[in-house]
Structures are given as C-alpha cells and as structure tokens.
Amino acid sequence: MGGGKHSFFYADKENHDSIQQVMPVVERKGDILSIKLPGIADGEKYGKEYAEIVLKGLKENSDVKGVMIDLRSNNGGNMVPMITAISPLLPDGDIL
C-alpha cells in the first residue's frame, strides 16, 4: 500500500462518495486576481465544474494587472482540471 500525502484509503464506497470537493475561489483585489486552487481527487465527477469556475473568473477579469495562484490548500490529485483551469495563463506548447 502506498503512503504519503498523495495516497488515500477509503474503507468503502460510502465513505468515498461522502467526501466533499472544495472548489476554486476567484477573488479580485484591486488590480490583482487571486485564485485559490485546491486539490481535486475526482476529476471525472467535478473536473469540468472546477475548471469552469476559474476560466470564467479569468475571462470576467481580463483587465487585471496580475494573477496570484494560491496553492496552499492544494494537496494534489487529478492535474488535468487544474491545468485546464489556468491554461489561459500558460504559454503555448508542451508543459509536461
């Protein structure tokens, strides 16, 4: 069995289904956009909503002078929704 902060153990399906996904929070503070980007374990269930929250925030605040991405509560998980969410901030080309 694995270990560390990237491993999870669920005793049964009921426990897994009861876990609440924390969604990103986008807040404008003057000319800076703050994006709290938590980890996401179930990308299939929550990935689209997760990414759309951030993409909408970026689009609605395209006139900001800077963007701060807060990863303090990010414990990892499925990176696809996370990368999709911040894709407008990344250069074209391969990132991995």
PDB file of N, CA and C in Angstrom:
ATOM      1  N   MET A   1       0.842  -1.169   0.000  1.00  0.00           N
ATOM      2  CA  MET A   1       0.000   0.000   0.000  1.00  0.00           C
ATOM      3  C   MET A   1       0.885   1.229   0.000  1.00  0.00           C
ATOM      4  N   GLY A   2       0.495   2.237  -0.757  1.00  0.00           N
ATOM      5  CA  GLY A   2       1.244   3.477  -0.854  1.00  0.00           C
ATOM      6  C   GLY A   2       1.153   4.290   0.415  1.00  0.00           C
ATOM      7  N   GLY A   3       1.807   5.402   0.393  1.00  0.00           N
ATOM      8  CA  GLY A   3       1.762   6.285   1.551  1.00  0.00           C
ATOM      9  C   GLY A   3       2.080   7.699   1.141  1.00  0.00           C
ATOM     10  N   GLY A   4       2.067   8.577   2.085  1.00  0.00           N
ATOM     11  CA  GLY A   4       2.380   9.964   1.819  1.00  0.00           C
ATOM     12  C   GLY A   4       1.141  10.777   1.512  1.00  0.00           C
ATOM     13  N   LYS A   5       1.351  12.041   1.211  1.00  0.00           N
ATOM     14  CA  LYS A   5       0.227  12.944   1.024  1.00  0.00           C
ATOM     15  C   LYS A   5      -0.539  12.730  -0.276  1.00  0.00           C
ATOM     16  N   HIS A   6      -0.047  11.913  -1.182  1.00  0.00           N
ATOM     17  CA  HIS A   6      -0.742  11.680  -2.449  1.00  0.00           C
ATOM     18  C   HIS A   6      -1.508  10.367  -2.465  1.00  0.00           C
ATOM     19  N   SER A   7      -1.585   9.697  -1.321  1.00  0.00           N
ATOM     20  CA  SER A   7      -2.297   8.427  -1.244  1.00  0.00           C
ATOM     21  C   SER A   7      -3.530   8.578  -0.364  1.00  0.00           C
ATOM     22  N   PHE A   8      -4.567   7.851  -0.705  1.00  0.00           N
ATOM     23  CA  PHE A   8      -5.801   7.880   0.057  1.00  0.00           C
ATOM     24  C   PHE A   8      -6.281   6.455   0.241  1.00  0.00           C
ATOM     25  N   PHE A   9      -6.933   6.196   1.351  1.00  0.00           N
ATOM     26  CA  PHE A   9      -7.531   4.892   1.589  1.00  0.00           C
ATOM     27  C   PHE A   9      -8.979   5.116   1.980  1.00  0.00           C
ATOM     28  N   TYR A  10      -9.884   4.513   1.243  1.00  0.00           N
ATOM     29  CA  TYR A  10     -11.306   4.581   1.539  1.00  0.00           C
ATOM     30  C   TYR A  10     -11.757   3.194   1.970  1.00  0.00           C
ATOM     31  N   ALA A  11     -12.378   3.111   3.120  1.00  0.00           N
ATOM     32  CA  ALA A  11     -12.806   1.822   3.649  1.00  0.00           C
ATOM     33  C   ALA A  11     -13.910   1.198   2.808  1.00  0.00           C
ATOM     34  N   ASP A  12     -14.784   2.023   2.249  1.00  0.00           N
ATOM     35  CA  ASP A  12     -15.851   1.514   1.396  1.00  0.00           C
ATOM     36  C   ASP A  12     -16.351   2.634   0.492  1.00  0.00           C
ATOM     37  N   LYS A  13     -17.177   2.280  -0.462  1.00  0.00           N
ATOM     38  CA  LYS A  13     -17.694   3.245  -1.437  1.00  0.00           C
ATOM     39  C   LYS A  13     -18.464   4.369  -0.760  1.00  0.00           C
ATOM     40  N   GLU A  14     -19.187   4.056   0.311  1.00  0.00           N
ATOM     41  CA  GLU A  14     -19.981   5.075   1.005  1.00  0.00           C
ATOM     42  C   GLU A  14     -19.100   6.217   1.500  1.00  0.00           C
ATOM     43  N   ASN A  15     -17.948   5.895   2.082  1.00  0.00           N
ATOM     44  CA  ASN A  15     -17.043   6.934   2.566  1.00  0.00           C
ATOM     45  C   ASN A  15     -16.504   7.777   1.422  1.00  0.00           C
ATOM     46  N   HIS A  16     -16.166   7.145   0.307  1.00  0.00           N
ATOM     47  CA  HIS A  16     -15.634   7.866  -0.846  1.00  0.00           C
ATOM     48  C   HIS A  16     -16.678   8.848  -1.400  1.00  0.00           C
ATOM     49  N   ASP A  17     -17.916   8.397  -1.507  1.00  0.00           N
ATOM     50  CA  ASP A  17     -18.969   9.252  -2.058  1.00  0.00           C
ATOM     51  C   ASP A  17     -19.342  10.405  -1.144  1.00  0.00           C
ATOM     52  N   SER A  18     -19.019  10.301   0.140  1.00  0.00           N
ATOM     53  CA  SER A  18     -19.411  11.350   1.078  1.00  0.00           C
ATOM     54  C   SER A  18     -18.392  12.483   1.157  1.00  0.00           C
ATOM     55  N   ILE A  19     -17.256  12.343   0.511  1.00  0.00           N
ATOM     56  CA  ILE A  19     -16.233  13.379   0.553  1.00  0.00           C
ATOM     57  C   ILE A  19     -16.677  14.575  -0.277  1.00  0.00           C
ATOM     58  N   GLN A  20     -16.578  15.760   0.296  1.00  0.00           N
ATOM     59  CA  GLN A  20     -16.960  16.993  -0.376  1.00  0.00           C
ATOM     60  C   GLN A  20     -15.760  17.562  -1.132  1.00  0.00           C
ATOM     61  N   GLN A  21     -15.961  17.895  -2.400  1.00  0.00           N
ATOM     62  CA  GLN A  21     -14.903  18.518  -3.189  1.00  0.00           C
ATOM     63  C   GLN A  21     -14.923  20.019  -2.925  1.00  0.00           C
ATOM     64  N   VAL A  22     -13.796  20.564  -2.538  1.00  0.00           N
ATOM     65  CA  VAL A  22     -13.659  22.007  -2.375  1.00  0.00           C
ATOM     66  C   VAL A  22     -13.359  22.589  -3.743  1.00  0.00           C
ATOM     67  N   MET A  23     -14.133  23.588  -4.141  1.00  0.00           N
ATOM     68  CA  MET A  23     -13.977  24.192  -5.455  1.00  0.00           C
ATOM     69  C   MET A  23     -13.065  25.421  -5.382  1.00  0.00           C
ATOM     70  N   PRO A  24     -12.492  25.799  -6.517  1.00  0.00           N
ATOM     71  CA  PRO A  24     -11.651  27.003  -6.551  1.00  0.00           C
ATOM     72  C   PRO A  24     -12.457  28.251  -6.178  1.00  0.00           C
ATOM     73  N   VAL A  25     -11.739  29.240  -5.695  1.00  0.00           N
ATOM     74  CA  VAL A  25     -12.345  30.530  -5.373  1.00  0.00           C
ATOM     75  C   VAL A  25     -11.553  31.596  -6.128  1.00  0.00           C
ATOM     76  N   VAL A  26     -12.275  32.437  -6.871  1.00  0.00           N
ATOM     77  CA  VAL A  26     -11.648  33.515  -7.634  1.00  0.00           C
ATOM     78  C   VAL A  26     -12.120  34.835  -7.036  1.00  0.00           C
ATOM     79  N   GLU A  27     -11.171  35.666  -6.587  1.00  0.00           N
ATOM     80  CA  GLU A  27     -11.495  36.955  -5.987  1.00  0.00           C
ATOM     81  C   GLU A  27     -10.613  38.039  -6.590  1.00  0.00           C
ATOM     82  N   ARG A  28     -11.231  39.151  -6.905  1.00  0.00           N
ATOM     83  CA  ARG A  28     -10.472  40.298  -7.395  1.00  0.00           C
ATOM     84  C   ARG A  28     -10.175  41.221  -6.221  1.00  0.00           C
ATOM     85  N   LYS A  29      -8.915  41.587  -6.106  1.00  0.00           N
ATOM     86  CA  LYS A  29      -8.473  42.507  -5.049  1.00  0.00           C
ATOM     87  C   LYS A  29      -7.744  43.640  -5.737  1.00  0.00           C
ATOM     88  N   GLY A  30      -8.497  44.699  -6.068  1.00  0.00           N
ATOM     89  CA  GLY A  30      -7.921  45.801  -6.830  1.00  0.00           C
ATOM     90  C   GLY A  30      -7.584  45.350  -8.231  1.00  0.00           C
ATOM     91  N   ASP A  31      -6.326  45.476  -8.609  1.00  0.00           N
ATOM     92  CA  ASP A  31      -5.875  45.068  -9.944  1.00  0.00           C
ATOM     93  C   ASP A  31      -5.260  43.671  -9.977  1.00  0.00           C
ATOM     94  N   ILE A  32      -5.439  42.925  -8.881  1.00  0.00           N
ATOM     95  CA  ILE A  32      -4.874  41.580  -8.787  1.00  0.00           C
ATOM     96  C   ILE A  32      -6.014  40.577  -8.654  1.00  0.00           C
ATOM     97  N   LEU A  33      -5.924  39.492  -9.404  1.00  0.00           N
ATOM     98  CA  LEU A  33      -6.895  38.410  -9.312  1.00  0.00           C
ATOM     99  C   LEU A  33      -6.270  37.296  -8.481  1.00  0.00           C
ATOM    100  N   SER A  34      -6.955  36.893  -7.428  1.00  0.00           N
ATOM    101  CA  SER A  34      -6.493  35.829  -6.551  1.00  0.00           C
ATOM    102  C   SER A  34      -7.300  34.568  -6.857  1.00  0.00           C
ATOM    103  N   ILE A  35      -6.602  33.481  -7.132  1.00  0.00           N
ATOM    104  CA  ILE A  35      -7.255  32.199  -7.427  1.00  0.00           C
ATOM    105  C   ILE A  35      -6.780  31.171  -6.408  1.00  0.00           C
ATOM    106  N   LYS A  36      -7.706  30.724  -5.558  1.00  0.00           N
ATOM    107  CA  LYS A  36      -7.396  29.647  -4.617  1.00  0.00           C
ATOM    108  C   LYS A  36      -7.692  28.344  -5.346  1.00  0.00           C
ATOM    109  N   LEU A  37      -6.653  27.571  -5.571  1.00  0.00           N
ATOM    110  CA  LEU A  37      -6.748  26.361  -6.391  1.00  0.00           C
ATOM    111  C   LEU A  37      -6.514  25.121  -5.515  1.00  0.00           C
ATOM    112  N   PRO A  38      -7.595  24.539  -4.958  1.00  0.00           N
ATOM    113  CA  PRO A  38      -7.428  23.364  -4.113  1.00  0.00           C
ATOM    114  C   PRO A  38      -7.150  22.116  -4.938  1.00  0.00           C
ATOM    115  N   GLY A  39      -6.743  21.069  -4.291  1.00  0.00           N
ATOM    116  CA  GLY A  39      -6.563  19.799  -4.967  1.00  0.00           C
ATOM    117  C   GLY A  39      -7.905  19.240  -5.419  1.00  0.00           C
ATOM    118  N   ILE A  40      -7.856  18.316  -6.364  1.00  0.00           N
ATOM    119  CA  ILE A  40      -9.081  17.673  -6.842  1.00  0.00           C
ATOM    120  C   ILE A  40      -8.814  16.188  -7.038  1.00  0.00           C
ATOM    121  N   ALA A  41      -9.542  15.374  -6.273  1.00  0.00           N
ATOM    122  CA  ALA A  41      -9.338  13.928  -6.339  1.00  0.00           C
ATOM    123  C   ALA A  41     -10.199  13.269  -7.410  1.00  0.00           C
ATOM    124  N   ASP A  42     -11.421  13.736  -7.582  1.00  0.00           N
ATOM    125  CA  ASP A  42     -12.353  13.093  -8.514  1.00  0.00           C
ATOM    126  C   ASP A  42     -12.579  13.989  -9.727  1.00  0.00           C
ATOM    127  N   GLY A  43     -11.627  13.972 -10.650  1.00  0.00           N
ATOM    128  CA  GLY A  43     -11.710  14.811 -11.837  1.00  0.00           C
ATOM    129  C   GLY A  43     -12.860  14.458 -12.752  1.00  0.00           C
ATOM    130  N   GLU A  44     -13.235  13.185 -12.776  1.00  0.00           N
ATOM    131  CA  GLU A  44     -14.345  12.776 -13.640  1.00  0.00           C
ATOM    132  C   GLU A  44     -15.659  13.368 -13.174  1.00  0.00           C
ATOM    133  N   LYS A  45     -15.847  13.449 -11.873  1.00  0.00           N
ATOM    134  CA  LYS A  45     -17.113  13.940 -11.319  1.00  0.00           C
ATOM    135  C   LYS A  45     -17.150  15.461 -11.237  1.00  0.00           C
ATOM    136  N   TYR A  46     -16.039  16.096 -10.854  1.00  0.00           N
ATOM    137  CA  TYR A  46     -16.027  17.529 -10.573  1.00  0.00           C
ATOM    138  C   TYR A  46     -15.126  18.345 -11.493  1.00  0.00           C
ATOM    139  N   GLY A  47     -14.365  17.697 -12.364  1.00  0.00           N
ATOM    140  CA  GLY A  47     -13.342  18.384 -13.152  1.00  0.00           C
ATOM    141  C   GLY A  47     -13.855  19.525 -14.004  1.00  0.00           C
ATOM    142  N   LYS A  48     -14.962  19.329 -14.706  1.00  0.00           N
ATOM    143  CA  LYS A  48     -15.485  20.368 -15.595  1.00  0.00           C
ATOM    144  C   LYS A  48     -15.914  21.593 -14.801  1.00  0.00           C
ATOM    145  N   GLU A  49     -16.658  21.379 -13.729  1.00  0.00           N
ATOM    146  CA  GLU A  49     -17.112  22.499 -12.895  1.00  0.00           C
ATOM    147  C   GLU A  49     -15.924  23.232 -12.277  1.00  0.00           C
ATOM    148  N   TYR A  50     -14.943  22.470 -11.808  1.00  0.00           N
ATOM    149  CA  TYR A  50     -13.734  23.010 -11.197  1.00  0.00           C
ATOM    150  C   TYR A  50     -13.029  23.977 -12.163  1.00  0.00           C
ATOM    151  N   ALA A  51     -12.776  23.497 -13.378  1.00  0.00           N
ATOM    152  CA  ALA A  51     -12.074  24.309 -14.373  1.00  0.00           C
ATOM    153  C   ALA A  51     -12.900  25.515 -14.800  1.00  0.00           C
ATOM    154  N   GLU A  52     -14.203  25.332 -14.975  1.00  0.00           N
ATOM    155  CA  GLU A  52     -15.054  26.421 -15.457  1.00  0.00           C
ATOM    156  C   GLU A  52     -15.138  27.580 -14.478  1.00  0.00           C
ATOM    157  N   ILE A  53     -15.057  27.310 -13.183  1.00  0.00           N
ATOM    158  CA  ILE A  53     -15.068  28.385 -12.186  1.00  0.00           C
ATOM    159  C   ILE A  53     -13.900  29.331 -12.429  1.00  0.00           C
ATOM    160  N   VAL A  54     -12.725  28.766 -12.625  1.00  0.00           N
ATOM    161  CA  VAL A  54     -11.528  29.583 -12.819  1.00  0.00           C
ATOM    162  C   VAL A  54     -11.535  30.241 -14.198  1.00  0.00           C
ATOM    163  N   LEU A  55     -11.879  29.498 -15.225  1.00  0.00           N
ATOM    164  CA  LEU A  55     -11.900  30.061 -16.584  1.00  0.00           C
ATOM    165  C   LEU A  55     -12.864  31.241 -16.670  1.00  0.00           C
ATOM    166  N   LYS A  56     -14.026  31.132 -16.036  1.00  0.00           N
ATOM    167  CA  LYS A  56     -14.992  32.236 -16.018  1.00  0.00           C
ATOM    168  C   LYS A  56     -14.413  33.444 -15.288  1.00  0.00           C
ATOM    169  N   GLY A  57     -13.774  33.199 -14.150  1.00  0.00           N
ATOM    170  CA  GLY A  57     -13.158  34.290 -13.394  1.00  0.00           C
ATOM    171  C   GLY A  57     -12.070  34.999 -14.166  1.00  0.00           C
ATOM    172  N   LEU A  58     -11.256  34.240 -14.878  1.00  0.00           N
ATOM    173  CA  LEU A  58     -10.199  34.844 -15.699  1.00  0.00           C
ATOM    174  C   LEU A  58     -10.786  35.672 -16.836  1.00  0.00           C
ATOM    175  N   LYS A  59     -11.829  35.157 -17.471  1.00  0.00           N
ATOM    176  CA  LYS A  59     -12.453  35.866 -18.585  1.00  0.00           C
ATOM    177  C   LYS A  59     -13.117  37.167 -18.113  1.00  0.00           C
ATOM    178  N   GLU A  60     -13.807  37.103 -16.988  1.00  0.00           N
ATOM    179  CA  GLU A  60     -14.516  38.279 -16.472  1.00  0.00           C
ATOM    180  C   GLU A  60     -13.575  39.333 -15.899  1.00  0.00           C
ATOM    181  N   ASN A  61     -12.345  38.971 -15.641  1.00  0.00           N
ATOM    182  CA  ASN A  61     -11.375  39.898 -15.052  1.00  0.00           C
ATOM    183  C   ASN A  61     -10.123  40.014 -15.909  1.00  0.00           C
ATOM    184  N   SER A  62     -10.302  40.033 -17.209  1.00  0.00           N
ATOM    185  CA  SER A  62      -9.162  40.032 -18.129  1.00  0.00           C
ATOM    186  C   SER A  62      -8.348  41.330 -18.080  1.00  0.00           C
ATOM    187  N   ASP A  63      -8.864  42.346 -17.403  1.00  0.00           N
ATOM    188  CA  ASP A  63      -8.164  43.628 -17.337  1.00  0.00           C
ATOM    189  C   ASP A  63      -7.251  43.772 -16.117  1.00  0.00           C
ATOM    190  N   VAL A  64      -7.086  42.718 -15.314  1.00  0.00           N
ATOM    191  CA  VAL A  64      -6.230  42.815 -14.133  1.00  0.00           C
ATOM    192  C   VAL A  64      -4.769  42.942 -14.546  1.00  0.00           C
ATOM    193  N   LYS A  65      -3.968  43.444 -13.618  1.00  0.00           N
ATOM    194  CA  LYS A  65      -2.537  43.601 -13.891  1.00  0.00           C
ATOM    195  C   LYS A  65      -1.721  42.387 -13.470  1.00  0.00           C
ATOM    196  N   GLY A  66      -2.327  41.518 -12.670  1.00  0.00           N
ATOM    197  CA  GLY A  66      -1.612  40.330 -12.225  1.00  0.00           C
ATOM    198  C   GLY A  66      -2.560  39.284 -11.687  1.00  0.00           C
ATOM    199  N   VAL A  67      -2.069  38.061 -11.636  1.00  0.00           N
ATOM    200  CA  VAL A  67      -2.850  36.941 -11.119  1.00  0.00           C
ATOM    201  C   VAL A  67      -1.991  36.201 -10.100  1.00  0.00           C
ATOM    202  N   MET A  68      -2.577  35.933  -8.929  1.00  0.00           N
ATOM    203  CA  MET A  68      -1.906  35.171  -7.890  1.00  0.00           C
ATOM    204  C   MET A  68      -2.621  33.829  -7.760  1.00  0.00           C
ATOM    205  N   ILE A  69      -1.890  32.737  -7.870  1.00  0.00           N
ATOM    206  CA  ILE A  69      -2.469  31.412  -7.721  1.00  0.00           C
ATOM    207  C   ILE A  69      -2.050  30.874  -6.358  1.00  0.00           C
ATOM    208  N   ASP A  70      -3.035  30.690  -5.483  1.00  0.00           N
ATOM    209  CA  ASP A  70      -2.816  30.235  -4.118  1.00  0.00           C
ATOM    210  C   ASP A  70      -2.956  28.715  -4.070  1.00  0.00           C
ATOM    211  N   LEU A  71      -1.857  28.027  -3.838  1.00  0.00           N
ATOM    212  CA  LEU A  71      -1.835  26.566  -3.799  1.00  0.00           C
ATOM    213  C   LEU A  71      -1.685  26.019  -2.377  1.00  0.00           C
ATOM    214  N   ARG A  72      -1.861  26.869  -1.378  1.00  0.00           N
ATOM    215  CA  ARG A  72      -1.620  26.429  -0.002  1.00  0.00           C
ATOM    216  C   ARG A  72      -2.522  25.273   0.425  1.00  0.00           C
ATOM    217  N   SER A  73      -3.752  25.232  -0.073  1.00  0.00           N
ATOM    218  CA  SER A  73      -4.656  24.136   0.317  1.00  0.00           C
ATOM    219  C   SER A  73      -4.693  23.029  -0.734  1.00  0.00           C
ATOM    220  N   ASN A  74      -3.764  23.062  -1.676  1.00  0.00           N
ATOM    221  CA  ASN A  74      -3.746  22.066  -2.749  1.00  0.00           C
ATOM    222  C   ASN A  74      -2.915  20.859  -2.323  1.00  0.00           C
ATOM    223  N   ASN A  75      -3.601  19.728  -2.158  1.00  0.00           N
ATOM    224  CA  ASN A  75      -2.909  18.504  -1.763  1.00  0.00           C
ATOM    225  C   ASN A  75      -2.691  17.568  -2.946  1.00  0.00           C
ATOM    226  N   GLY A  76      -2.845  18.105  -4.158  1.00  0.00           N
ATOM    227  CA  GLY A  76      -2.607  17.302  -5.350  1.00  0.00           C
ATOM    228  C   GLY A  76      -3.888  16.705  -5.898  1.00  0.00           C
ATOM    229  N   GLY A  77      -3.749  15.612  -6.602  1.00  0.00           N
ATOM    230  CA  GLY A  77      -4.899  14.940  -7.188  1.00  0.00           C
ATOM    231  C   GLY A  77      -4.800  14.930  -8.703  1.00  0.00           C
ATOM    232  N   ASN A  78      -5.934  15.029  -9.359  1.00  0.00           N
ATOM    233  CA  ASN A  78      -6.008  15.000 -10.816  1.00  0.00           C
ATOM    234  C   ASN A  78      -5.559  16.352 -11.367  1.00  0.00           C
ATOM    235  N   MET A  79      -4.432  16.369 -12.048  1.00  0.00           N
ATOM    236  CA  MET A  79      -3.882  17.640 -12.513  1.00  0.00           C
ATOM    237  C   MET A  79      -4.590  18.200 -13.748  1.00  0.00           C
ATOM    238  N   VAL A  80      -5.345  17.381 -14.482  1.00  0.00           N
ATOM    239  CA  VAL A  80      -5.974  17.853 -15.719  1.00  0.00           C
ATOM    240  C   VAL A  80      -6.928  19.017 -15.464  1.00  0.00           C
ATOM    241  N   PRO A  81      -7.870  18.935 -14.501  1.00  0.00           N
ATOM    242  CA  PRO A  81      -8.731  20.094 -14.263  1.00  0.00           C
ATOM    243  C   PRO A  81      -7.959  21.330 -13.778  1.00  0.00           C
ATOM    244  N   MET A  82      -6.895  21.101 -13.006  1.00  0.00           N
ATOM    245  CA  MET A  82      -6.096  22.225 -12.505  1.00  0.00           C
ATOM    246  C   MET A  82      -5.389  22.943 -13.651  1.00  0.00           C
ATOM    247  N   ILE A  83      -4.768  22.180 -14.530  1.00  0.00           N
ATOM    248  CA  ILE A  83      -4.056  22.776 -15.667  1.00  0.00           C
ATOM    249  C   ILE A  83      -5.044  23.417 -16.636  1.00  0.00           C
ATOM    250  N   THR A  84      -6.177  22.760 -16.863  1.00  0.00           N
ATOM    251  CA  THR A  84      -7.207  23.339 -17.733  1.00  0.00           C
ATOM    252  C   THR A  84      -7.664  24.684 -17.175  1.00  0.00           C
ATOM    253  N   ALA A  85      -7.855  24.751 -15.869  1.00  0.00           N
ATOM    254  CA  ALA A  85      -8.334  25.975 -15.229  1.00  0.00           C
ATOM    255  C   ALA A  85      -7.409  27.163 -15.464  1.00  0.00           C
ATOM    256  N   ILE A  86      -6.112  26.924 -15.405  1.00  0.00           N
ATOM    257  CA  ILE A  86      -5.163  28.041 -15.550  1.00  0.00           C
ATOM    258  C   ILE A  86      -4.539  28.109 -16.941  1.00  0.00           C
ATOM    259  N   SER A  87      -5.067  27.335 -17.873  1.00  0.00           N
ATOM    260  CA  SER A  87      -4.479  27.284 -19.217  1.00  0.00           C
ATOM    261  C   SER A  87      -4.355  28.639 -19.910  1.00  0.00           C
ATOM    262  N   PRO A  88      -5.270  29.600 -19.703  1.00  0.00           N
ATOM    263  CA  PRO A  88      -5.074  30.903 -20.356  1.00  0.00           C
ATOM    264  C   PRO A  88      -3.812  31.634 -19.880  1.00  0.00           C
ATOM    265  N   LEU A  89      -3.269  31.228 -18.747  1.00  0.00           N
ATOM    266  CA  LEU A  89      -2.073  31.877 -18.202  1.00  0.00           C
ATOM    267  C   LEU A  89      -0.781  31.209 -18.657  1.00  0.00           C
ATOM    268  N   LEU A  90      -0.898  30.044 -19.287  1.00  0.00           N
ATOM    269  CA  LEU A  90       0.283  29.268 -19.676  1.00  0.00           C
ATOM    270  C   LEU A  90       0.663  29.525 -21.133  1.00  0.00           C
ATOM    271  N   PRO A  91       1.958  29.454 -21.430  1.00  0.00           N
ATOM    272  CA  PRO A  91       2.370  29.636 -22.823  1.00  0.00           C
ATOM    273  C   PRO A  91       1.942  28.448 -23.682  1.00  0.00           C
ATOM    274  N   ASP A  92       1.853  28.663 -24.962  1.00  0.00           N
ATOM    275  CA  ASP A  92       1.539  27.576 -25.888  1.00  0.00           C
ATOM    276  C   ASP A  92       2.669  26.557 -25.879  1.00  0.00           C
ATOM    277  N   GLY A  93       2.337  25.324 -26.167  1.00  0.00           N
ATOM    278  CA  GLY A  93       3.349  24.275 -26.244  1.00  0.00           C
ATOM    279  C   GLY A  93       3.210  23.283 -25.112  1.00  0.00           C
ATOM    280  N   ASP A  94       4.145  22.350 -25.071  1.00  0.00           N
ATOM    281  CA  ASP A  94       4.128  21.314 -24.037  1.00  0.00           C
ATOM    282  C   ASP A  94       4.472  21.913 -22.686  1.00  0.00           C
ATOM    283  N   ILE A  95       3.755  21.454 -21.661  1.00  0.00           N
ATOM    284  CA  ILE A  95       4.079  21.915 -20.310  1.00  0.00           C
ATOM    285  C   ILE A  95       4.614  20.790 -19.432  1.00  0.00           C
ATOM    286  N   LEU A  96       4.467  19.565 -19.896  1.00  0.00           N
ATOM    287  CA  LEU A  96       4.991  18.426 -19.124  1.00  0.00           C
ATOM    288  C   LEU A  96       5.917  17.603 -19.971  1.00  0.00           C
TER     289      LEU A  96
END
